[in-house]
Amino acid sequence: MDLLQWLLFSGGHANKIAIANFTHGGSKIRGLKAVADIPANFTLIEVPRALFISGEDIDPRDLSFPVLELQESSDVLLAVKFWQEFTRGRRSQWFPYLKVLPSAMELSRFHPMYADDVVLQACSVLPTMHKVRRAKRRVEKTYISRSYGVVLRSRRGGMKWQPVSVPLADMGNTALQGDVNTRWRYDSRSQVFLLESTRAIPAGSELLESYQVSSLKDNAHLAYMYLCSLSLIGIAKPSSPQLPRFGMTMDGNPVKRLTPQECLKLEEDCLSAGKEKLSQLLRTLVSEHCGNK
């Protein structure tokens, strides 16, 4: 059973779309393609809440060591949830989704948590790099051991967003506002995630989402928050065959606009520092904050 069949079998819908490869930032990445002409205001994807993967679904009793205030580290709990589902293999409810996710090697080519000190310094003007530094410091204070299970350091101040993964919907890529042809929303009454077209989309075109303020998400935030702990702290072993990519958040995350001087420095230093490993991610983030194509 492939991902689209699984979604339909599980109570969701995917209309006139398919997963396909597209070129962004000089690299081929997966996205969503229109397989037929699509009219404006057409529902492309419907994913029921029961199919979301969330750290809220973790039962503290499943951990081998009592942990207080687990809900304050929901990004790490999301990583633990994915780890649990990967270990279940074909027995997992989400197996058709998990098996199409990128490998650990693919993840290392775009995930900001793989940025080394050279990249962090050269790209320091990007807000994402500040988040990465904070996340790495937090990870150093997170204790993981085979003997004592998982002990998470609670974070003060609370979290304003709850990270979740929406199967299939998170395969879509984001773009500058002028290229956007879809919008997404969560219908709290029916508890369904919806992806809809904002204009007519010709067959063969890529479905692109917005990272502007009104869209509730952006590339930088998605890349930062989505399983950063899973990719760095060793919840999943390096030999794990598959690791996930981007996810979604449920609150606003405005894009910071950088000055022309800052953008020029990014073009000169940041993109060259990233080279091949993180080039696609860095080009996307520079475009996001500087408005370049």
PDB file of C-alpha atoms in Angstrom:
ATOM      1  CA  MET A   1       0.000   0.000   0.000  1.00  0.00           C
ATOM      2  CA  ASP A   2       1.502   3.357  -1.031  1.00  0.00           C
ATOM      3  CA  LEU A   3       1.107   6.617   0.870  1.00  0.00           C
ATOM      4  CA  LEU A   4      -1.870   7.922  -1.108  1.00  0.00           C
ATOM      5  CA  GLN A   5      -3.713   4.605  -0.818  1.00  0.00           C
ATOM      6  CA  TRP A   6      -2.991   4.526   2.913  1.00  0.00           C
ATOM      7  CA  LEU A   7      -4.355   8.050   3.365  1.00  0.00           C
ATOM      8  CA  LEU A   8      -7.586   7.121   1.585  1.00  0.00           C
ATOM      9  CA  PHE A   9      -7.896   3.847   3.503  1.00  0.00           C
ATOM     10  CA  SER A  10      -7.386   5.753   6.785  1.00  0.00           C
ATOM     11  CA  GLY A  11     -10.169   8.254   6.178  1.00  0.00           C
ATOM     12  CA  GLY A  12      -8.263  11.032   4.412  1.00  0.00           C
ATOM     13  CA  HIS A  13      -8.294  12.255   0.817  1.00  0.00           C
ATOM     14  CA  ALA A  14      -5.727  13.360  -1.780  1.00  0.00           C
ATOM     15  CA  ASN A  15      -7.187  14.838  -4.952  1.00  0.00           C
ATOM     16  CA  LYS A  16      -5.360  15.350  -8.276  1.00  0.00           C
ATOM     17  CA  ILE A  17      -1.879  15.273  -6.709  1.00  0.00           C
ATOM     18  CA  ALA A  18       1.194  13.035  -6.591  1.00  0.00           C
ATOM     19  CA  ILE A  19       4.625  13.036  -4.933  1.00  0.00           C
ATOM     20  CA  ALA A  20       7.314  14.064  -7.437  1.00  0.00           C
ATOM     21  CA  ASN A  21      10.870  15.449  -7.624  1.00  0.00           C
ATOM     22  CA  PHE A  22      11.565  19.145  -8.221  1.00  0.00           C
ATOM     23  CA  THR A  23      14.745  21.232  -8.381  1.00  0.00           C
ATOM     24  CA  HIS A  24      15.258  23.880  -5.681  1.00  0.00           C
ATOM     25  CA  GLY A  25      18.497  25.626  -4.818  1.00  0.00           C
ATOM     26  CA  GLY A  26      20.328  23.433  -7.318  1.00  0.00           C
ATOM     27  CA  SER A  27      19.184  20.218  -5.626  1.00  0.00           C
ATOM     28  CA  LYS A  28      16.410  17.762  -6.386  1.00  0.00           C
ATOM     29  CA  ILE A  29      13.914  17.470  -3.567  1.00  0.00           C
ATOM     30  CA  ARG A  30      10.519  15.889  -3.281  1.00  0.00           C
ATOM     31  CA  GLY A  31       7.337  17.885  -3.436  1.00  0.00           C
ATOM     32  CA  LEU A  32       3.703  17.688  -4.474  1.00  0.00           C
ATOM     33  CA  LYS A  33       2.671  17.853  -8.144  1.00  0.00           C
ATOM     34  CA  ALA A  34      -0.673  18.493  -9.799  1.00  0.00           C
ATOM     35  CA  VAL A  35      -1.512  15.486 -11.987  1.00  0.00           C
ATOM     36  CA  ALA A  36      -4.464  17.272 -13.616  1.00  0.00           C
ATOM     37  CA  ASP A  37      -5.653  20.837 -14.051  1.00  0.00           C
ATOM     38  CA  ILE A  38      -6.856  22.110 -10.676  1.00  0.00           C
ATOM     39  CA  PRO A  39      -9.399  24.927 -10.240  1.00  0.00           C
ATOM     40  CA  ALA A  40      -9.108  27.631  -7.595  1.00  0.00           C
ATOM     41  CA  ASN A  41     -10.406  26.906  -4.086  1.00  0.00           C
ATOM     42  CA  PHE A  42     -10.148  23.165  -4.631  1.00  0.00           C
ATOM     43  CA  THR A  43      -9.471  20.824  -1.705  1.00  0.00           C
ATOM     44  CA  LEU A  44      -6.237  18.965  -2.445  1.00  0.00           C
ATOM     45  CA  ILE A  45      -5.556  17.129   0.800  1.00  0.00           C
ATOM     46  CA  GLU A  46      -7.640  16.179   3.827  1.00  0.00           C
ATOM     47  CA  VAL A  47      -5.819  14.578   6.755  1.00  0.00           C
ATOM     48  CA  PRO A  48      -7.838  13.672   9.881  1.00  0.00           C
ATOM     49  CA  ARG A  49      -6.352  14.473  13.292  1.00  0.00           C
ATOM     50  CA  ALA A  50      -6.108  10.754  14.053  1.00  0.00           C
ATOM     51  CA  LEU A  51      -3.293  10.505  11.479  1.00  0.00           C
ATOM     52  CA  PHE A  52      -1.165  13.328  12.938  1.00  0.00           C
ATOM     53  CA  ILE A  53       2.029  12.200  14.646  1.00  0.00           C
ATOM     54  CA  SER A  54       2.467  14.149  17.875  1.00  0.00           C
ATOM     55  CA  GLY A  55       4.530  14.053  21.033  1.00  0.00           C
ATOM     56  CA  GLU A  56       1.267  14.430  22.918  1.00  0.00           C
ATOM     57  CA  ASP A  57       0.664  10.761  22.184  1.00  0.00           C
ATOM     58  CA  ILE A  58       3.649   9.677  24.295  1.00  0.00           C
ATOM     59  CA  ASP A  59       2.679   7.990  27.560  1.00  0.00           C
ATOM     60  CA  PRO A  60       5.246   8.876  30.285  1.00  0.00           C
ATOM     61  CA  ARG A  61       4.764   5.363  31.633  1.00  0.00           C
ATOM     62  CA  ASP A  62       6.417   4.062  28.458  1.00  0.00           C
ATOM     63  CA  LEU A  63       9.701   5.645  29.565  1.00  0.00           C
ATOM     64  CA  SER A  64      12.022   3.749  31.866  1.00  0.00           C
ATOM     65  CA  PHE A  65      12.593   6.724  34.191  1.00  0.00           C
ATOM     66  CA  PRO A  66       9.996   9.062  35.742  1.00  0.00           C
ATOM     67  CA  VAL A  67      10.063  12.469  34.066  1.00  0.00           C
ATOM     68  CA  LEU A  68       8.288  15.621  35.222  1.00  0.00           C
ATOM     69  CA  GLU A  69       6.802  18.255  32.920  1.00  0.00           C
ATOM     70  CA  LEU A  70       7.316  16.197  29.772  1.00  0.00           C
ATOM     71  CA  GLN A  71       4.833  18.350  27.920  1.00  0.00           C
ATOM     72  CA  GLU A  72       7.295  21.256  28.018  1.00  0.00           C
ATOM     73  CA  SER A  73       9.683  19.349  25.749  1.00  0.00           C
ATOM     74  CA  SER A  74       7.186  18.333  23.103  1.00  0.00           C
ATOM     75  CA  ASP A  75       9.722  18.591  20.270  1.00  0.00           C
ATOM     76  CA  VAL A  76      11.792  15.875  21.930  1.00  0.00           C
ATOM     77  CA  LEU A  77       8.647  13.889  22.649  1.00  0.00           C
ATOM     78  CA  LEU A  78       7.797  14.062  18.956  1.00  0.00           C
ATOM     79  CA  ALA A  79      11.208  12.574  18.238  1.00  0.00           C
ATOM     80  CA  VAL A  80      10.549   9.807  20.759  1.00  0.00           C
ATOM     81  CA  LYS A  81       7.184   9.132  19.114  1.00  0.00           C
ATOM     82  CA  PHE A  82       8.847   8.757  15.717  1.00  0.00           C
ATOM     83  CA  TRP A  83      11.478   6.482  17.219  1.00  0.00           C
ATOM     84  CA  GLN A  84       8.737   4.283  18.675  1.00  0.00           C
ATOM     85  CA  GLU A  85       6.966   4.042  15.334  1.00  0.00           C
ATOM     86  CA  PHE A  86      10.173   3.271  13.430  1.00  0.00           C
ATOM     87  CA  THR A  87      10.939   0.404  15.798  1.00  0.00           C
ATOM     88  CA  ARG A  88       7.470  -1.035  15.191  1.00  0.00           C
ATOM     89  CA  GLY A  89       8.201  -1.321  11.476  1.00  0.00           C
ATOM     90  CA  ARG A  90       5.292  -2.744   9.495  1.00  0.00           C
ATOM     91  CA  ARG A  91       3.227  -2.954  12.671  1.00  0.00           C
ATOM     92  CA  SER A  92       3.132   0.836  12.885  1.00  0.00           C
ATOM     93  CA  GLN A  93      -0.075   2.590  11.905  1.00  0.00           C
ATOM     94  CA  TRP A  94       2.094   5.057   9.950  1.00  0.00           C
ATOM     95  CA  PHE A  95       4.348   2.547   8.130  1.00  0.00           C
ATOM     96  CA  PRO A  96       3.356   3.655   4.566  1.00  0.00           C
ATOM     97  CA  TYR A  97       4.293   7.216   5.568  1.00  0.00           C
ATOM     98  CA  LEU A  98       7.498   6.334   7.409  1.00  0.00           C
ATOM     99  CA  LYS A  99       8.921   4.242   4.564  1.00  0.00           C
ATOM    100  CA  VAL A 100       8.898   7.149   2.075  1.00  0.00           C
ATOM    101  CA  LEU A 101      10.707   9.603   4.356  1.00  0.00           C
ATOM    102  CA  PRO A 102      14.296  10.635   3.529  1.00  0.00           C
ATOM    103  CA  SER A 103      17.264   8.635   4.772  1.00  0.00           C
ATOM    104  CA  ALA A 104      19.672   9.862   7.443  1.00  0.00           C
ATOM    105  CA  MET A 105      22.132  10.793   4.676  1.00  0.00           C
ATOM    106  CA  GLU A 106      19.486  12.871   2.910  1.00  0.00           C
ATOM    107  CA  LEU A 107      18.594  14.535   6.197  1.00  0.00           C
ATOM    108  CA  SER A 108      22.205  15.606   6.729  1.00  0.00           C
ATOM    109  CA  ARG A 109      22.128  17.547   3.456  1.00  0.00           C
ATOM    110  CA  PHE A 110      19.430  19.986   4.551  1.00  0.00           C
ATOM    111  CA  HIS A 111      18.865  19.812   8.304  1.00  0.00           C
ATOM    112  CA  PRO A 112      20.304  22.884  10.094  1.00  0.00           C
ATOM    113  CA  MET A 113      21.321  20.842  13.140  1.00  0.00           C
ATOM    114  CA  TYR A 114      24.114  19.428  10.948  1.00  0.00           C
ATOM    115  CA  ALA A 115      25.645  22.884  10.526  1.00  0.00           C
ATOM    116  CA  ASP A 116      29.222  22.988  11.818  1.00  0.00           C
ATOM    117  CA  ASP A 117      30.904  25.947  13.539  1.00  0.00           C
ATOM    118  CA  VAL A 118      32.086  27.393  10.202  1.00  0.00           C
ATOM    119  CA  VAL A 119      28.546  27.512   8.827  1.00  0.00           C
ATOM    120  CA  LEU A 120      27.096  28.792  12.103  1.00  0.00           C
ATOM    121  CA  GLN A 121      29.565  31.680  12.102  1.00  0.00           C
ATOM    122  CA  ALA A 122      29.300  32.550   8.389  1.00  0.00           C
ATOM    123  CA  CYS A 123      25.500  32.430   8.506  1.00  0.00           C
ATOM    124  CA  SER A 124      25.075  33.912  11.982  1.00  0.00           C
ATOM    125  CA  VAL A 125      22.789  36.697  10.731  1.00  0.00           C
ATOM    126  CA  LEU A 126      20.127  34.092   9.910  1.00  0.00           C
ATOM    127  CA  PRO A 127      17.697  33.677  12.835  1.00  0.00           C
ATOM    128  CA  THR A 128      17.768  29.919  12.248  1.00  0.00           C
ATOM    129  CA  MET A 129      21.424  29.732  13.268  1.00  0.00           C
ATOM    130  CA  HIS A 130      20.639  31.316  16.638  1.00  0.00           C
ATOM    131  CA  LYS A 131      17.948  28.698  17.151  1.00  0.00           C
ATOM    132  CA  VAL A 132      20.394  25.949  16.220  1.00  0.00           C
ATOM    133  CA  ARG A 133      22.948  27.182  18.756  1.00  0.00           C
ATOM    134  CA  ARG A 134      20.287  27.275  21.474  1.00  0.00           C
ATOM    135  CA  ALA A 135      19.045  23.826  20.518  1.00  0.00           C
ATOM    136  CA  LYS A 136      22.542  22.367  20.670  1.00  0.00           C
ATOM    137  CA  ARG A 137      23.064  23.846  24.122  1.00  0.00           C
ATOM    138  CA  ARG A 138      19.742  22.397  25.216  1.00  0.00           C
ATOM    139  CA  VAL A 139      20.670  19.004  23.807  1.00  0.00           C
ATOM    140  CA  GLU A 140      23.861  19.023  25.862  1.00  0.00           C
ATOM    141  CA  LYS A 141      21.667  19.261  28.966  1.00  0.00           C
ATOM    142  CA  THR A 142      19.421  16.416  27.847  1.00  0.00           C
ATOM    143  CA  TYR A 143      20.467  13.141  29.416  1.00  0.00           C
ATOM    144  CA  ILE A 144      19.942   9.922  27.509  1.00  0.00           C
ATOM    145  CA  SER A 145      21.106   6.548  28.751  1.00  0.00           C
ATOM    146  CA  ARG A 146      20.248   2.923  28.113  1.00  0.00           C
ATOM    147  CA  SER A 147      20.148   2.335  31.859  1.00  0.00           C
ATOM    148  CA  TYR A 148      17.895   5.194  32.885  1.00  0.00           C
ATOM    149  CA  GLY A 149      15.815   5.827  29.792  1.00  0.00           C
ATOM    150  CA  VAL A 150      15.112   9.383  28.744  1.00  0.00           C
ATOM    151  CA  VAL A 151      15.396  12.327  31.107  1.00  0.00           C
ATOM    152  CA  LEU A 152      14.326  15.618  29.586  1.00  0.00           C
ATOM    153  CA  ARG A 153      15.263  19.055  30.893  1.00  0.00           C
ATOM    154  CA  SER A 154      12.115  21.121  31.261  1.00  0.00           C
ATOM    155  CA  ARG A 155      12.194  24.538  29.591  1.00  0.00           C
ATOM    156  CA  ARG A 156      10.912  27.616  31.372  1.00  0.00           C
ATOM    157  CA  GLY A 157       8.507  30.049  29.777  1.00  0.00           C
ATOM    158  CA  GLY A 158       6.420  27.434  28.009  1.00  0.00           C
ATOM    159  CA  MET A 159       6.051  26.677  24.322  1.00  0.00           C
ATOM    160  CA  LYS A 160       3.737  28.624  22.045  1.00  0.00           C
ATOM    161  CA  TRP A 161       3.571  25.896  19.420  1.00  0.00           C
ATOM    162  CA  GLN A 162       2.873  22.212  19.409  1.00  0.00           C
ATOM    163  CA  PRO A 163       4.962  20.354  16.813  1.00  0.00           C
ATOM    164  CA  VAL A 164       3.150  17.719  14.814  1.00  0.00           C
ATOM    165  CA  SER A 165       3.741  15.862  11.589  1.00  0.00           C
ATOM    166  CA  VAL A 166       0.930  15.746   9.042  1.00  0.00           C
ATOM    167  CA  PRO A 167       1.465  12.777   6.687  1.00  0.00           C
ATOM    168  CA  LEU A 168       1.660  13.725   2.997  1.00  0.00           C
ATOM    169  CA  ALA A 169       0.923  17.403   3.707  1.00  0.00           C
ATOM    170  CA  ASP A 170       4.481  17.871   4.985  1.00  0.00           C
ATOM    171  CA  MET A 171       5.794  16.776   1.579  1.00  0.00           C
ATOM    172  CA  GLY A 172       4.874  20.183   0.158  1.00  0.00           C
ATOM    173  CA  ASN A 173       7.545  22.846  -0.352  1.00  0.00           C
ATOM    174  CA  THR A 174       7.309  26.556   0.437  1.00  0.00           C
ATOM    175  CA  ALA A 175       7.938  29.526  -1.836  1.00  0.00           C
ATOM    176  CA  LEU A 176       7.919  33.305  -2.029  1.00  0.00           C
ATOM    177  CA  GLN A 177       4.461  34.833  -1.922  1.00  0.00           C
ATOM    178  CA  GLY A 178       4.227  35.437  -5.677  1.00  0.00           C
ATOM    179  CA  ASP A 179       4.620  31.730  -6.459  1.00  0.00           C
ATOM    180  CA  VAL A 180       2.284  30.384  -3.800  1.00  0.00           C
ATOM    181  CA  ASN A 181      -0.715  28.485  -5.159  1.00  0.00           C
ATOM    182  CA  THR A 182      -2.055  26.738  -2.034  1.00  0.00           C
ATOM    183  CA  ARG A 183      -3.055  27.497   1.533  1.00  0.00           C
ATOM    184  CA  TRP A 184      -3.485  25.223   4.515  1.00  0.00           C
ATOM    185  CA  ARG A 185      -5.688  25.393   7.558  1.00  0.00           C
ATOM    186  CA  TYR A 186      -6.818  23.234  10.433  1.00  0.00           C
ATOM    187  CA  ASP A 187     -10.568  22.856  10.839  1.00  0.00           C
ATOM    188  CA  SER A 188     -10.979  22.519  14.602  1.00  0.00           C
ATOM    189  CA  ARG A 189     -14.628  21.518  14.323  1.00  0.00           C
ATOM    190  CA  SER A 190     -14.024  18.512  12.055  1.00  0.00           C
ATOM    191  CA  GLN A 191     -10.425  18.066  13.296  1.00  0.00           C
ATOM    192  CA  VAL A 192      -9.104  17.826   9.757  1.00  0.00           C
ATOM    193  CA  PHE A 193      -6.021  19.384   8.162  1.00  0.00           C
ATOM    194  CA  LEU A 194      -6.875  20.885   4.765  1.00  0.00           C
ATOM    195  CA  LEU A 195      -4.659  21.936   1.860  1.00  0.00           C
ATOM    196  CA  GLU A 196      -6.526  24.004  -0.740  1.00  0.00           C
ATOM    197  CA  SER A 197      -5.633  25.696  -4.025  1.00  0.00           C
ATOM    198  CA  THR A 198      -5.664  29.498  -4.042  1.00  0.00           C
ATOM    199  CA  ARG A 199      -5.802  29.771  -7.839  1.00  0.00           C
ATOM    200  CA  ALA A 200      -6.007  27.587 -10.931  1.00  0.00           C
ATOM    201  CA  ILE A 201      -3.004  25.230 -11.139  1.00  0.00           C
ATOM    202  CA  PRO A 202      -2.020  23.623 -14.485  1.00  0.00           C
ATOM    203  CA  ALA A 203      -1.284  19.902 -14.607  1.00  0.00           C
ATOM    204  CA  GLY A 204       2.400  19.163 -13.941  1.00  0.00           C
ATOM    205  CA  SER A 205       2.928  22.224 -11.736  1.00  0.00           C
ATOM    206  CA  GLU A 206       4.333  22.059  -8.221  1.00  0.00           C
ATOM    207  CA  LEU A 207       2.048  22.800  -5.304  1.00  0.00           C
ATOM    208  CA  LEU A 208       3.708  25.548  -3.253  1.00  0.00           C
ATOM    209  CA  GLU A 209       2.816  26.837   0.189  1.00  0.00           C
ATOM    210  CA  SER A 210       3.552  30.199   1.770  1.00  0.00           C
ATOM    211  CA  TYR A 211       5.912  30.905   4.636  1.00  0.00           C
ATOM    212  CA  GLN A 212       4.616  34.442   5.091  1.00  0.00           C
ATOM    213  CA  VAL A 213       3.106  35.559   8.403  1.00  0.00           C
ATOM    214  CA  SER A 214      -0.447  34.701   7.406  1.00  0.00           C
ATOM    215  CA  SER A 215       0.500  31.127   6.551  1.00  0.00           C
ATOM    216  CA  LEU A 216       1.538  30.314  10.152  1.00  0.00           C
ATOM    217  CA  LYS A 217       4.892  28.800   9.222  1.00  0.00           C
ATOM    218  CA  ASP A 218       8.174  29.345   7.406  1.00  0.00           C
ATOM    219  CA  ASN A 219      11.072  27.241   6.162  1.00  0.00           C
ATOM    220  CA  ALA A 220      13.428  28.378   8.892  1.00  0.00           C
ATOM    221  CA  HIS A 221      11.111  27.398  11.703  1.00  0.00           C
ATOM    222  CA  LEU A 222      10.126  24.116  10.100  1.00  0.00           C
ATOM    223  CA  ALA A 223      13.719  23.126   9.480  1.00  0.00           C
ATOM    224  CA  TYR A 224      14.715  24.044  13.018  1.00  0.00           C
ATOM    225  CA  MET A 225      11.944  22.454  15.023  1.00  0.00           C
ATOM    226  CA  TYR A 226      11.218  19.277  13.158  1.00  0.00           C
ATOM    227  CA  LEU A 227      12.966  16.448  14.976  1.00  0.00           C
ATOM    228  CA  CYS A 228      16.150  18.419  15.640  1.00  0.00           C
ATOM    229  CA  SER A 229      16.678  16.256  18.694  1.00  0.00           C
ATOM    230  CA  LEU A 230      16.141  13.043  16.752  1.00  0.00           C
ATOM    231  CA  SER A 231      18.848  13.968  14.274  1.00  0.00           C
ATOM    232  CA  LEU A 232      21.415  14.997  16.874  1.00  0.00           C
ATOM    233  CA  ILE A 233      21.055  13.458  20.314  1.00  0.00           C
ATOM    234  CA  GLY A 234      21.048   9.818  19.302  1.00  0.00           C
ATOM    235  CA  ILE A 235      17.470   8.784  19.948  1.00  0.00           C
ATOM    236  CA  ALA A 236      17.801   7.044  16.595  1.00  0.00           C
ATOM    237  CA  LYS A 237      21.052   5.208  15.879  1.00  0.00           C
ATOM    238  CA  PRO A 238      23.169   6.347  12.875  1.00  0.00           C
ATOM    239  CA  SER A 239      22.278   3.080  11.159  1.00  0.00           C
ATOM    240  CA  SER A 240      18.571   3.860  11.226  1.00  0.00           C
ATOM    241  CA  PRO A 241      17.359   3.501   7.623  1.00  0.00           C
ATOM    242  CA  GLN A 242      14.972   6.433   7.601  1.00  0.00           C
ATOM    243  CA  LEU A 243      14.613   9.774   9.343  1.00  0.00           C
ATOM    244  CA  PRO A 244      11.860  12.342   8.724  1.00  0.00           C
ATOM    245  CA  ARG A 245      12.006  15.770   7.126  1.00  0.00           C
ATOM    246  CA  PHE A 246       9.924  18.888   7.712  1.00  0.00           C
ATOM    247  CA  GLY A 247       6.844  19.152   9.913  1.00  0.00           C
ATOM    248  CA  MET A 248       4.308  21.807  10.766  1.00  0.00           C
ATOM    249  CA  THR A 249       3.489  24.163  13.601  1.00  0.00           C
ATOM    250  CA  MET A 250       0.198  25.582  14.736  1.00  0.00           C
ATOM    251  CA  ASP A 251       1.050  29.221  15.454  1.00  0.00           C
ATOM    252  CA  GLY A 252       2.482  32.321  13.801  1.00  0.00           C
ATOM    253  CA  ASN A 253       6.177  32.648  12.990  1.00  0.00           C
ATOM    254  CA  PRO A 254       6.896  35.897  11.119  1.00  0.00           C
ATOM    255  CA  VAL A 255       9.818  36.083   8.692  1.00  0.00           C
ATOM    256  CA  LYS A 256      12.528  38.565   9.677  1.00  0.00           C
ATOM    257  CA  ARG A 257      13.589  40.773   6.759  1.00  0.00           C
ATOM    258  CA  LEU A 258      17.340  41.385   6.588  1.00  0.00           C
ATOM    259  CA  THR A 259      19.123  44.542   5.399  1.00  0.00           C
ATOM    260  CA  PRO A 260      20.813  44.730   1.960  1.00  0.00           C
ATOM    261  CA  GLN A 261      24.207  44.720   3.703  1.00  0.00           C
ATOM    262  CA  GLU A 262      23.346  41.589   5.662  1.00  0.00           C
ATOM    263  CA  CYS A 263      22.042  39.903   2.527  1.00  0.00           C
ATOM    264  CA  LEU A 264      25.210  40.718   0.600  1.00  0.00           C
ATOM    265  CA  LYS A 265      27.317  39.183   3.356  1.00  0.00           C
ATOM    266  CA  LEU A 266      25.151  36.067   3.257  1.00  0.00           C
ATOM    267  CA  GLU A 267      25.655  35.779  -0.498  1.00  0.00           C
ATOM    268  CA  GLU A 268      29.426  36.130  -0.104  1.00  0.00           C
ATOM    269  CA  ASP A 269      30.089  34.094   3.043  1.00  0.00           C
ATOM    270  CA  CYS A 270      27.157  31.931   4.072  1.00  0.00           C
ATOM    271  CA  LEU A 271      26.407  30.177   0.779  1.00  0.00           C
ATOM    272  CA  SER A 272      30.062  29.362   0.152  1.00  0.00           C
ATOM    273  CA  ALA A 273      30.491  28.019   3.696  1.00  0.00           C
ATOM    274  CA  GLY A 274      27.582  25.635   3.257  1.00  0.00           C
ATOM    275  CA  LYS A 275      28.992  24.162   0.019  1.00  0.00           C
ATOM    276  CA  GLU A 276      27.162  21.003  -1.015  1.00  0.00           C
ATOM    277  CA  LYS A 277      26.095  19.716   2.390  1.00  0.00           C
ATOM    278  CA  LEU A 278      23.596  22.404   3.339  1.00  0.00           C
ATOM    279  CA  SER A 279      23.459  24.404   0.104  1.00  0.00           C
ATOM    280  CA  GLN A 280      19.791  23.756  -0.612  1.00  0.00           C
ATOM    281  CA  LEU A 281      18.699  24.754   2.893  1.00  0.00           C
ATOM    282  CA  LEU A 282      20.898  27.862   3.023  1.00  0.00           C
ATOM    283  CA  ARG A 283      19.796  29.093  -0.401  1.00  0.00           C
ATOM    284  CA  THR A 284      16.186  28.683   0.679  1.00  0.00           C
ATOM    285  CA  LEU A 285      16.739  30.584   3.933  1.00  0.00           C
ATOM    286  CA  VAL A 286      18.643  33.406   2.219  1.00  0.00           C
ATOM    287  CA  SER A 287      15.801  33.743  -0.289  1.00  0.00           C
ATOM    288  CA  GLU A 288      13.304  33.706   2.535  1.00  0.00           C
ATOM    289  CA  HIS A 289      14.915  36.539   4.488  1.00  0.00           C
ATOM    290  CA  CYS A 290      16.261  38.595   1.570  1.00  0.00           C
ATOM    291  CA  GLY A 291      13.468  38.154  -0.961  1.00  0.00           C
ATOM    292  CA  ASN A 292      15.736  36.695  -3.645  1.00  0.00           C
ATOM    293  CA  LYS A 293      14.629  34.059  -6.092  1.00  0.00           C
TER     294      LYS A 293
END
